[in-house]
Coordinates of C-alpha atoms in Angstrom, one line a residue:
Chain A
X1 CA -13.4 53.9 -30.8
X2 CA -11.5 52.1 -33.5
X3 CA -7.8 51.1 -32.9
X4 CA -6.8 53.7 -35.5
X5 CA -8.8 56.5 -33.8
X6 CA -7.1 55.6 -30.5
X7 CA -3.7 56.2 -31.9
X8 CA -4.0 59.9 -32.2
X9 CA -1.0 62.2 -32.0
X10 CA -0.3 61.7 -28.3
X11 CA 2.3 59.1 -29.1
X12 CA 5.9 59.9 -28.6
X13 CA 7.3 60.2 -32.1
X14 CA 11.1 60.4 -31.6
X15 CA 12.9 58.5 -34.4
X16 CA 14.5 55.2 -33.3
X17 CA 18.1 55.4 -32.3
X18 CA 20.6 54.5 -29.6
X19 CA 20.4 51.6 -27.2
X20 CA 16.9 50.5 -26.2
X21 CA 15.6 48.0 -23.6
X22 CA 12.9 45.4 -23.6
X23 CA 9.7 46.3 -21.8
X24 CA 9.2 43.6 -19.3
X25 CA 6.5 43.1 -16.7
X26 CA 8.7 43.6 -13.5
X27 CA 9.6 47.0 -14.7
X28 CA 6.4 48.5 -15.7
X29 CA 6.0 50.4 -12.5
X30 CA 9.6 51.8 -12.5
X31 CA 9.4 52.9 -16.1
X32 CA 6.0 54.7 -15.6
X33 CA 7.1 56.4 -12.4
X34 CA 10.7 57.4 -13.3
X35 CA 10.5 57.6 -17.0
X36 CA 14.2 56.6 -17.3
X37 CA 16.3 58.1 -20.0
X38 CA 16.0 55.3 -22.6
X39 CA 15.6 56.2 -26.3
X40 CA 13.1 53.4 -27.0
X41 CA 11.5 50.1 -25.8
X42 CA 11.0 46.8 -27.4
X43 CA 7.7 45.1 -26.9
X44 CA 7.4 41.4 -27.1
X45 CA 4.2 41.7 -29.0
X46 CA 2.9 38.2 -28.5
X47 CA 2.4 39.0 -24.8
X48 CA 0.1 41.8 -25.7
X49 CA -2.3 40.2 -28.2
X50 CA -4.9 39.9 -25.4
X51 CA -8.3 41.4 -25.1
X52 CA -7.5 43.8 -22.3
X53 CA -6.2 44.3 -18.9
X54 CA -2.9 45.1 -17.4
X55 CA -0.5 44.6 -20.3
X56 CA -2.4 46.8 -22.7
X57 CA -2.8 49.5 -20.1
X58 CA 0.9 49.6 -19.3
X59 CA 1.8 49.5 -23.0
X60 CA -0.5 52.5 -23.6
X61 CA 1.2 54.6 -20.8
X62 CA 4.7 53.6 -21.8
X63 CA 3.9 54.4 -25.5
X64 CA 2.9 58.0 -24.6
X65 CA 6.5 58.7 -23.6
X66 CA 8.7 56.4 -25.7
X67 CA 9.0 55.1 -29.2
X68 CA 8.6 51.3 -29.3
X69 CA 9.3 48.4 -31.6
X70 CA 7.2 45.3 -31.8
X71 CA 9.2 41.9 -31.7
X72 CA 7.3 38.7 -32.1
X73 CA 7.8 35.0 -32.4
X74 CA 4.4 34.0 -33.6
X75 CA 4.6 34.7 -37.4
X76 CA 6.3 31.3 -37.8
X77 CA 7.9 32.5 -41.0
X78 CA 9.6 29.2 -41.8
X79 CA 6.7 27.0 -41.2
X80 CA 5.1 24.9 -44.0
X81 CA 1.7 25.5 -42.5
X82 CA -0.4 28.3 -44.0
X83 CA 0.2 31.7 -42.5
X84 CA -1.9 32.2 -39.3
X85 CA -4.1 35.1 -40.5
X86 CA -5.8 35.5 -37.1
X87 CA -2.4 36.2 -35.6
X88 CA -1.5 38.6 -38.4
X89 CA -4.8 40.4 -38.0
X90 CA -4.3 40.9 -34.3
X91 CA -0.8 42.1 -35.0
X92 CA -2.0 44.6 -37.7
X93 CA -4.6 45.9 -35.2
X94 CA -1.8 46.5 -32.6
X95 CA 0.4 48.1 -35.3
X96 CA -2.4 50.5 -36.2
X97 CA -3.1 51.3 -32.6
X98 CA 0.4 51.8 -31.2
X99 CA 2.4 52.7 -34.3
X100 CA 5.7 50.9 -33.5
X101 CA 8.8 52.2 -35.3
X102 CA 9.5 48.8 -36.6
X103 CA 8.0 45.2 -36.5
X104 CA 10.3 42.2 -36.4
X105 CA 10.2 38.4 -36.1
X106 CA 12.6 35.5 -36.6
X107 CA 14.0 33.5 -39.5
X108 CA 12.7 30.3 -37.9
X109 CA 9.6 28.1 -37.6
X110 CA 7.6 27.7 -34.4
X111 CA 4.8 25.7 -35.7
X112 CA 4.0 22.9 -38.0
X113 CA 0.8 20.8 -38.5
X114 CA -1.1 23.4 -36.6
X115 CA 1.0 22.6 -33.4
X116 CA 2.8 25.5 -31.9
X117 CA 6.2 24.7 -30.1
X118 CA 6.8 28.4 -28.9
X119 CA 10.4 27.8 -29.7
X120 CA 12.5 29.2 -32.5
X121 CA 13.5 26.2 -34.6
X122 CA 16.1 26.7 -37.3
X123 CA 15.7 26.0 -41.0
X124 CA 17.7 23.9 -43.4
X125 CA 19.8 26.3 -45.6
X126 CA 18.3 25.1 -48.9
X127 CA 17.0 26.7 -52.0
X128 CA 13.5 25.3 -51.1
X129 CA 13.6 27.0 -47.7
X130 CA 14.8 30.4 -49.3
X131 CA 12.0 30.4 -51.8
X132 CA 9.4 29.3 -49.1
X133 CA 10.4 31.8 -46.5
X134 CA 11.0 34.7 -48.9
X135 CA 7.5 34.2 -50.2
X136 CA 5.9 34.2 -46.8
X137 CA 7.8 37.3 -45.7
X138 CA 6.5 39.1 -48.8
X139 CA 2.9 37.9 -48.0
X140 CA 3.3 39.2 -44.4
X141 CA 4.7 42.5 -45.6
X142 CA 1.9 42.9 -48.1
X143 CA -0.7 42.1 -45.4
X144 CA 0.8 44.4 -42.8
X145 CA 1.6 47.2 -45.4
X146 CA 5.2 47.6 -44.3
X147 CA 8.6 46.0 -44.4
X148 CA 9.4 43.9 -41.5
X149 CA 12.8 42.9 -40.0
X150 CA 13.9 39.3 -39.7
X151 CA 16.2 38.2 -37.0
X152 CA 18.9 35.5 -37.2
X153 CA 18.4 33.0 -34.5
X154 CA 20.7 31.0 -32.2
X155 CA 20.7 27.3 -33.2
X156 CA 21.6 24.2 -31.6
X157 CA 21.4 21.9 -34.7
X158 CA 22.5 22.0 -38.2
X159 CA 20.7 20.2 -41.0
X160 CA 22.5 17.7 -43.2
X161 CA 20.4 19.0 -46.2
X162 CA 21.9 22.5 -45.9
X163 CA 23.8 23.3 -49.0
X164 CA 24.9 26.9 -48.1
X165 CA 26.1 28.9 -45.1
X166 CA 23.7 30.6 -42.7
X167 CA 24.9 34.0 -43.9
X168 CA 24.3 33.2 -47.6
X169 CA 20.9 31.9 -46.6
X170 CA 20.1 35.0 -44.8
X171 CA 21.4 37.3 -47.5
X172 CA 19.4 35.6 -50.1
X173 CA 16.1 35.7 -48.1
X174 CA 16.4 39.4 -47.3
X175 CA 17.2 40.3 -50.9
X176 CA 14.4 38.2 -52.4
X177 CA 11.8 39.2 -49.8
X178 CA 12.9 42.8 -49.7
X179 CA 12.8 42.8 -46.0
X180 CA 15.2 44.3 -43.4
X181 CA 17.4 42.6 -41.0
X182 CA 17.5 42.5 -37.2
X183 CA 21.1 41.3 -36.5
X184 CA 21.4 39.5 -33.3
X185 CA 25.1 39.6 -32.3
X186 CA 24.7 37.2 -29.4
X187 CA 23.0 34.8 -31.7
X188 CA 25.8 34.9 -34.2
X189 CA 28.3 34.2 -31.4
X190 CA 26.2 31.4 -29.9
X191 CA 25.7 29.6 -33.3
X192 CA 29.3 30.2 -34.2
X193 CA 30.5 28.5 -31.1
X194 CA 27.9 25.7 -31.3
X195 CA 28.7 24.9 -34.9
X196 CA 32.3 26.0 -35.1
X197 CA 32.2 28.6 -37.7
X198 CA 33.9 32.0 -37.7
X199 CA 31.6 34.7 -36.5
X200 CA 33.7 37.3 -38.4
X201 CA 32.8 35.4 -41.7
X202 CA 29.2 35.9 -40.8
X203 CA 29.6 39.7 -40.2
X204 CA 31.6 40.1 -43.2
X205 CA 28.7 38.8 -45.4
X206 CA 25.9 40.8 -43.8
X207 CA 24.1 43.1 -46.3
X208 CA 24.7 46.2 -44.2
X209 CA 22.2 48.3 -46.0
X210 CA 19.4 46.0 -44.7
X211 CA 20.4 46.2 -41.0
X212 CA 17.8 48.3 -39.1
X213 CA 18.5 47.0 -35.5
X214 CA 21.0 45.0 -33.5
X215 CA 20.3 42.7 -30.4
X216 CA 22.7 42.0 -27.6
X217 CA 22.1 39.4 -24.8
X218 CA 23.8 37.1 -22.5
X219 CA 24.2 33.3 -23.1
X220 CA 24.5 30.4 -20.8
X221 CA 27.3 27.9 -21.1
X222 CA 25.7 24.4 -20.8
X223 CA 29.0 22.6 -21.1
X224 CA 28.3 20.9 -24.4
X225 CA 26.8 24.0 -26.1
X226 CA 26.0 27.6 -25.5
X227 CA 22.3 28.5 -24.8
X228 CA 20.8 31.8 -25.9
X229 CA 19.1 32.2 -22.5
X230 CA 18.8 36.0 -22.2
X231 CA 19.4 35.5 -18.6
X232 CA 22.9 37.1 -18.1
X233 CA 24.9 40.2 -18.8
X234 CA 26.4 40.4 -22.3
X235 CA 29.5 38.4 -22.4
X236 CA 32.9 39.9 -23.4
X237 CA 33.3 38.1 -26.7
X238 CA 29.8 39.4 -27.7
X239 CA 30.8 42.9 -26.8
X240 CA 33.9 42.4 -29.1
X241 CA 31.7 41.1 -31.8
X242 CA 29.4 44.1 -31.4
X243 CA 32.3 46.5 -31.9
X244 CA 33.1 44.7 -35.2
X245 CA 29.4 44.8 -36.3
X246 CA 29.4 48.6 -35.6
X247 CA 32.4 49.1 -37.6
X248 CA 30.8 47.2 -40.5
X249 CA 27.2 48.4 -40.2
X250 CA 27.5 51.8 -38.7
X251 CA 25.0 53.2 -36.3
X252 CA 22.0 51.1 -35.8
X253 CA 19.4 51.0 -32.9
X254 CA 20.6 48.3 -30.5
X255 CA 18.6 46.4 -27.9
X256 CA 19.8 44.8 -24.7
X257 CA 17.6 41.7 -24.2
X258 CA 17.0 40.2 -20.9
X259 CA 14.0 37.8 -20.5
X260 CA 14.9 35.3 -17.7
X261 CA 16.1 36.0 -14.2
X262 CA 15.2 39.7 -15.0
X263 CA 17.3 42.0 -12.8
X264 CA 16.7 45.5 -11.4
X265 CA 16.2 48.1 -14.1
X266 CA 19.4 49.7 -13.1
X267 CA 21.3 46.6 -14.2
X268 CA 19.7 46.9 -17.6
X269 CA 20.6 50.6 -17.7
X270 CA 24.3 49.7 -17.0
X271 CA 24.3 47.3 -19.9
X272 CA 22.6 49.8 -22.1
X273 CA 25.2 52.5 -21.0
X274 CA 28.0 50.1 -21.8
X275 CA 26.6 49.4 -25.3
X276 CA 26.1 53.1 -25.9
X277 CA 29.6 53.9 -24.8
X278 CA 31.0 51.3 -27.2
X279 CA 28.9 52.6 -30.1
X280 CA 30.0 56.2 -29.3
X281 CA 33.6 55.1 -29.2
X282 CA 33.5 53.2 -32.5
X283 CA 31.2 55.6 -34.4
X284 CA 33.0 58.8 -33.4
X285 CA 36.1 57.6 -35.2
X286 CA 35.6 58.6 -38.7
X287 CA 38.4 56.5 -40.0
X288 CA 36.7 53.4 -38.8
X289 CA 33.2 54.4 -39.8
X290 CA 31.5 52.8 -42.7
X291 CA 34.8 51.3 -43.8
X292 CA 33.2 48.6 -45.8
X293 CA 30.3 50.5 -47.1
X294 CA 29.8 51.4 -50.7
X295 CA 28.2 54.8 -51.5
X296 CA 25.1 52.9 -52.5
X297 CA 24.9 51.2 -49.0
X298 CA 25.1 54.6 -47.3
X299 CA 22.5 56.1 -49.6
X300 CA 20.1 53.2 -49.2
X301 CA 20.3 53.7 -45.4
X302 CA 19.4 57.3 -45.4
Chain B
X1 CA 17.1 15.3 -49.7
X2 CA 14.2 15.8 -47.4
X3 CA 11.7 18.5 -48.1
X4 CA 11.0 21.2 -45.6
X5 CA 7.6 19.7 -44.6
X6 CA 9.1 16.3 -43.9
X7 CA 11.9 17.8 -41.8
X8 CA 9.4 19.8 -39.7
X9 CA 7.1 16.8 -39.3
X10 CA 10.0 14.6 -38.1
X11 CA 11.1 17.1 -35.6
X12 CA 7.5 17.6 -34.3
X13 CA 7.3 13.8 -34.0
X14 CA 10.5 13.8 -31.9
X15 CA 9.2 16.5 -29.6
X16 CA 6.2 14.3 -28.6
X17 CA 7.6 10.8 -29.1
X18 CA 11.1 10.1 -27.6
X19 CA 11.4 7.1 -29.8
X20 CA 11.2 9.4 -32.8
X21 CA 14.4 11.2 -31.7
X22 CA 16.8 8.7 -33.3
X23 CA 15.0 9.0 -36.7
X24 CA 14.9 12.8 -36.5
X25 CA 18.5 12.7 -35.5
X26 CA 19.4 11.5 -39.0
X27 CA 18.4 14.9 -40.2
X28 CA 21.1 16.8 -38.4
X29 CA 24.9 16.8 -37.9
X30 CA 26.5 15.4 -34.7
X31 CA 29.3 17.5 -33.2
X32 CA 32.2 16.7 -31.1
X33 CA 30.3 17.2 -27.9
X34 CA 26.9 16.0 -28.8
X35 CA 25.4 13.1 -30.9
X36 CA 22.8 14.1 -33.6
X37 CA 19.7 13.1 -31.5
X38 CA 20.9 15.1 -28.6
X39 CA 20.9 18.3 -30.7
X40 CA 17.2 17.7 -31.3
X41 CA 16.7 16.9 -27.7
X42 CA 17.9 20.4 -26.8
X43 CA 14.7 21.7 -28.6
X44 CA 12.5 18.9 -27.3
X45 CA 13.4 19.7 -23.7
X46 CA 13.1 23.4 -24.2
X47 CA 9.7 23.2 -25.8
X48 CA 8.3 21.0 -23.1
X49 CA 9.8 23.1 -20.4
X50 CA 8.3 26.2 -21.9
X51 CA 4.8 24.6 -22.0
X52 CA 5.3 23.5 -18.4
X53 CA 6.3 26.9 -17.5
X54 CA 3.1 28.3 -19.0
X55 CA 1.0 25.9 -17.0
X56 CA 2.8 26.9 -13.8
X57 CA 2.1 30.6 -14.5
X58 CA -1.6 30.0 -15.0
X59 CA -2.0 27.5 -12.1
X60 CA 0.5 28.8 -9.4
X61 CA -1.6 27.8 -6.5
X62 CA -2.1 24.2 -7.6
X63 CA 1.6 23.9 -8.5
X64 CA 2.3 24.8 -4.9
X65 CA -0.3 22.5 -3.5
X66 CA 1.0 19.5 -5.5
X67 CA 4.7 20.3 -5.0
X68 CA 7.1 21.0 -7.7
X69 CA 8.0 17.4 -8.7
X70 CA 4.4 16.2 -8.7
X71 CA 3.1 19.2 -10.6
X72 CA 5.9 18.7 -13.1
X73 CA 4.9 15.1 -13.6
X74 CA 1.2 16.1 -14.2
X75 CA 2.4 18.8 -16.6
X76 CA 4.3 16.3 -18.6
X77 CA 1.3 14.1 -19.0
X78 CA -0.8 17.1 -20.0
X79 CA 1.7 18.3 -22.5
X80 CA 2.0 14.9 -24.1
X81 CA -1.8 14.7 -24.6
X82 CA -2.4 18.4 -25.3
X83 CA 0.0 20.1 -27.8
X84 CA -0.4 23.9 -28.2
X85 CA -2.5 24.9 -31.1
X86 CA -2.3 28.7 -30.7
X87 CA 0.6 31.1 -31.1
X88 CA -0.7 32.7 -27.9
X89 CA 0.7 30.9 -24.9
X90 CA -1.9 32.6 -22.8
X91 CA -4.3 30.1 -24.3
X92 CA -2.4 27.1 -23.4
X93 CA -3.6 24.9 -20.6
X94 CA -7.2 25.8 -20.6
X95 CA -8.2 22.1 -20.6
X96 CA -6.0 21.4 -17.6
X97 CA -8.7 21.3 -14.9
X98 CA -10.7 18.8 -16.9
X99 CA -7.5 16.7 -17.6
X100 CA -6.7 16.7 -13.9
X101 CA -10.1 15.6 -12.9
X102 CA -9.6 12.3 -14.8
X103 CA -6.3 11.5 -13.0
X104 CA -6.0 9.3 -10.0
X105 CA -4.8 12.3 -7.9
X106 CA -8.4 13.6 -8.1
X107 CA -9.4 10.7 -5.9
X108 CA -6.9 11.8 -3.2
X109 CA -7.4 15.5 -3.7
X110 CA -11.0 15.8 -4.9
X111 CA -11.0 19.6 -4.6
X112 CA -8.0 20.0 -6.9
X113 CA -10.0 20.3 -10.2
X114 CA -12.2 23.0 -8.8
X115 CA -9.2 25.0 -7.6
X116 CA -7.8 24.6 -11.0
X117 CA -11.0 25.9 -12.4
X118 CA -10.7 28.9 -10.2
X119 CA -7.2 29.7 -11.4
X120 CA -8.2 29.2 -15.0
X121 CA -11.0 31.7 -14.4
X122 CA -8.7 34.2 -12.7
X123 CA -6.3 34.0 -15.6
X124 CA -9.0 34.5 -18.2
X125 CA -10.4 37.5 -16.4
X126 CA -6.9 39.0 -15.9
X127 CA -6.2 39.2 -19.7
X128 CA -9.9 39.4 -20.8
X129 CA -11.9 42.3 -22.2
X130 CA -11.9 45.5 -20.1
X131 CA -15.2 46.5 -18.5
X132 CA -17.8 48.0 -20.9
X133 CA -19.2 51.3 -19.5
X134 CA -22.9 51.3 -18.9
X135 CA -25.1 54.2 -17.9
X136 CA -27.4 53.1 -15.0
X137 CA -29.8 55.9 -16.0
X138 CA -30.8 53.5 -18.8
X139 CA -32.4 51.3 -16.2
X140 CA -34.3 54.1 -14.6
X141 CA -35.7 55.1 -17.9
X142 CA -37.3 51.6 -18.6
X143 CA -41.1 51.5 -18.5
X144 CA -42.8 49.1 -16.3
X145 CA -43.7 46.9 -19.3
X146 CA -40.0 47.1 -20.6
X147 CA -38.7 46.1 -17.3
X148 CA -40.6 42.9 -17.5
X149 CA -39.1 41.6 -20.7
X150 CA -35.7 43.5 -20.6
X151 CA -32.7 41.2 -20.6
X152 CA -29.6 42.3 -18.7
X153 CA -26.3 41.7 -20.5
X154 CA -23.6 41.1 -17.8
X155 CA -20.0 42.1 -18.4
X156 CA -18.4 39.5 -20.7
X157 CA -15.3 39.3 -18.6
X158 CA -16.7 37.9 -15.4
X159 CA -16.4 34.2 -14.3
X160 CA -19.0 32.6 -12.2
X161 CA -18.0 29.3 -10.6
X162 CA -19.2 27.1 -7.9
X163 CA -17.9 24.2 -5.9
X164 CA -18.8 21.8 -3.1
X165 CA -15.4 22.6 -1.7
X166 CA -14.2 25.8 0.0
X167 CA -12.0 26.6 -3.0
X168 CA -11.9 30.2 -2.2
X169 CA -10.3 29.4 1.2
X170 CA -7.8 27.0 -0.4
X171 CA -6.9 29.6 -2.9
X172 CA -6.5 32.5 -0.4
X173 CA -4.4 30.2 2.0
X174 CA -1.9 29.4 -0.8
X175 CA -1.6 32.3 -3.1
X176 CA 0.8 34.5 -1.1
X177 CA 4.1 32.9 -1.9
X178 CA 5.9 35.1 0.7
X179 CA 4.1 33.2 3.3
X180 CA 3.9 29.6 4.5
X181 CA 0.6 28.1 3.3
X182 CA -2.1 27.9 5.9
X183 CA -3.4 24.4 6.8
X184 CA -7.1 23.9 6.2
X185 CA -9.3 21.2 7.5
X186 CA -11.0 19.8 4.5
X187 CA -12.5 16.8 6.3
X188 CA -16.0 18.4 6.3
X189 CA -17.7 20.0 3.4
X190 CA -19.4 23.4 3.7
X191 CA -23.2 23.2 4.4
X192 CA -23.8 24.5 0.8
X193 CA -21.9 25.1 -2.4
X194 CA -19.5 28.1 -2.5
X195 CA -20.5 30.4 -5.4
X196 CA -17.7 32.6 -6.6
X197 CA -17.5 35.6 -9.0
X198 CA -14.2 36.5 -10.5
X199 CA -14.1 39.9 -12.1
X200 CA -12.0 42.9 -12.8
X201 CA -12.6 46.7 -12.3
X202 CA -9.9 48.4 -14.3
X203 CA -6.8 46.7 -13.2
X204 CA -8.2 45.5 -9.8
X205 CA -8.9 41.8 -9.8
X206 CA -11.7 40.6 -7.5
X207 CA -12.7 37.1 -6.2
X208 CA -16.1 37.5 -4.4
X209 CA -17.9 34.9 -2.4
X210 CA -21.5 35.2 -3.4
X211 CA -24.6 34.2 -1.5
X212 CA -26.4 31.3 -3.2
X213 CA -29.3 33.7 -4.0
X214 CA -26.9 36.0 -5.9
X215 CA -25.4 33.1 -7.6
X216 CA -28.9 32.0 -8.7
X217 CA -29.8 35.5 -10.0
X218 CA -26.5 36.0 -11.8
X219 CA -26.8 32.5 -13.5
X220 CA -30.2 33.3 -14.6
X221 CA -29.2 36.7 -16.1
X222 CA -26.2 35.1 -17.7
X223 CA -28.5 32.4 -19.2
X224 CA -30.3 35.2 -21.0
X225 CA -33.5 35.2 -18.9
X226 CA -35.6 38.3 -18.8
X227 CA -35.6 40.4 -15.6
X228 CA -39.2 39.0 -15.0
X229 CA -38.1 35.4 -15.4
X230 CA -35.0 36.0 -13.2
X231 CA -37.2 37.5 -10.5
X232 CA -39.6 34.6 -10.7
X233 CA -36.9 32.0 -10.6
X234 CA -35.3 33.6 -7.6
X235 CA -38.6 33.9 -5.8
X236 CA -39.3 30.2 -6.5
X237 CA -36.0 29.0 -5.2
X238 CA -35.3 31.6 -2.5
X239 CA -38.6 33.0 -1.3
X240 CA -37.0 35.2 1.2
X241 CA -34.4 36.8 -1.2
X242 CA -34.7 40.5 -1.9
X243 CA -34.6 40.8 -5.6
X244 CA -34.0 44.6 -5.5
X245 CA -31.1 44.4 -3.0
X246 CA -29.4 41.7 -5.1
X247 CA -30.0 43.7 -8.3
X248 CA -28.7 46.8 -6.7
X249 CA -25.4 45.1 -5.8
X250 CA -25.1 43.9 -9.5
X251 CA -25.5 47.5 -10.6
X252 CA -23.2 48.9 -8.0
X253 CA -20.4 46.4 -9.0
X254 CA -20.7 47.6 -12.6
X255 CA -21.5 44.1 -13.7
X256 CA -24.0 45.3 -16.2
X257 CA -22.8 45.9 -19.7
X258 CA -26.1 46.5 -21.5
X259 CA -29.8 46.1 -21.4
X260 CA -31.6 44.4 -24.3
X261 CA -35.2 45.2 -25.1
X262 CA -35.7 42.9 -28.0

């Protein structure tokens, strides 16, 4: 049976909305047995590009009851190596098979000279990088036959060669590549603290019509810098920034990320509940909704 | 201005060569809290920790046997010599057993490379292809002549390994991390090699200790020998072995994926 044939109409087809959670190995059993009231799950797709076995079987069961998104690190969109077509073919097969609501990767490079570092390395904010990355995103989108989302990363270094701000860099790339944006609120906060810029300036410059998802996570304070560890509850300043992002962007599916020291599922549910309560509070206030949107922004989001 | 490729090459160099950190540091800004090379070192350390973590995931028993500090040290050497060349971290560390066999620790712990091979096999089977369904009726329908030259295709996702050391016992004694490891006397080798089959039925992983006769038959089938050749080889090496019993076990375990008549 081909991958396409396997993806019959049995998949849950709810539209993506609300606060989702990452599907992580320690929670497979809980999710399958209890089917918690979560609107969608994010799948770290690089962990599922295997030939068979447990991960695929769990993903299949979860997919029957929930919408999913694919989130990856392996596209290496910023790399100067050629695109890894084997990786993209595997990804395309999985997209055909599981029909994720959206597919995302990072505005970063993870490989060079055919060496993979499995780490999201930032780019210099230069015209050369804008051209290079935009072109690669377009190639990926052409190959996959769909728009992808690119995520802003946390960073711990800033290149001397950069000649614009991160938000200008991001804006230019999403426009030129005609891709969508996964806005990671924690990453904005972490980078703002590490590089001493104003997170509000970042948010103010975001092309809201391109935002299709937001991420929230907990960072770790290493003394000399903040580390985007995904190992803690969301910190208060990040919740505050999330409120501001909601006011600017409006409703967008939001994910609670937790990838290290993974707690009981109930802890994640509490975090998701908190994010949901914030979103309802902000978005139920018509005066504060879409305050910075133009009519064109709103129309393009529909 | 440095071009993108140069920047990426210099950072890659800094990951694998500490002396290149200073040069790469010239690419980035220092901050009030960290000098420029320290910013790159954050990535360097994280990359190397991530690769070591991947090795620990694939080889948990050996990590326990060597102890945290020593295993980390061996990982560091491996990472230095074996960068990752795949976006799939699952594939990282597949040369670790051969690497370890060349280290001096293999003199002190001669069984270690074979235990590493066992763990690698377990890892491969865990994420390998699911079992291909095979209708055993196909075997019953073979004519006498066909059964002579028919070749049995075994399931792809099975790993057959052997060792002069009781690696199955070592593995079993150390894989339950909720218990203290058992102490084994390894001063005397088993009378004959241990032959192991690692396989998966659905999601159930199996590590079976095989008789040497079964090991011989499976190896012959895996080598692509016809049923007749496999039978003769077994008869030659183990005259008392019952071919039909052994073949029955192979069929019962669903180890057969197909029969080839060409």
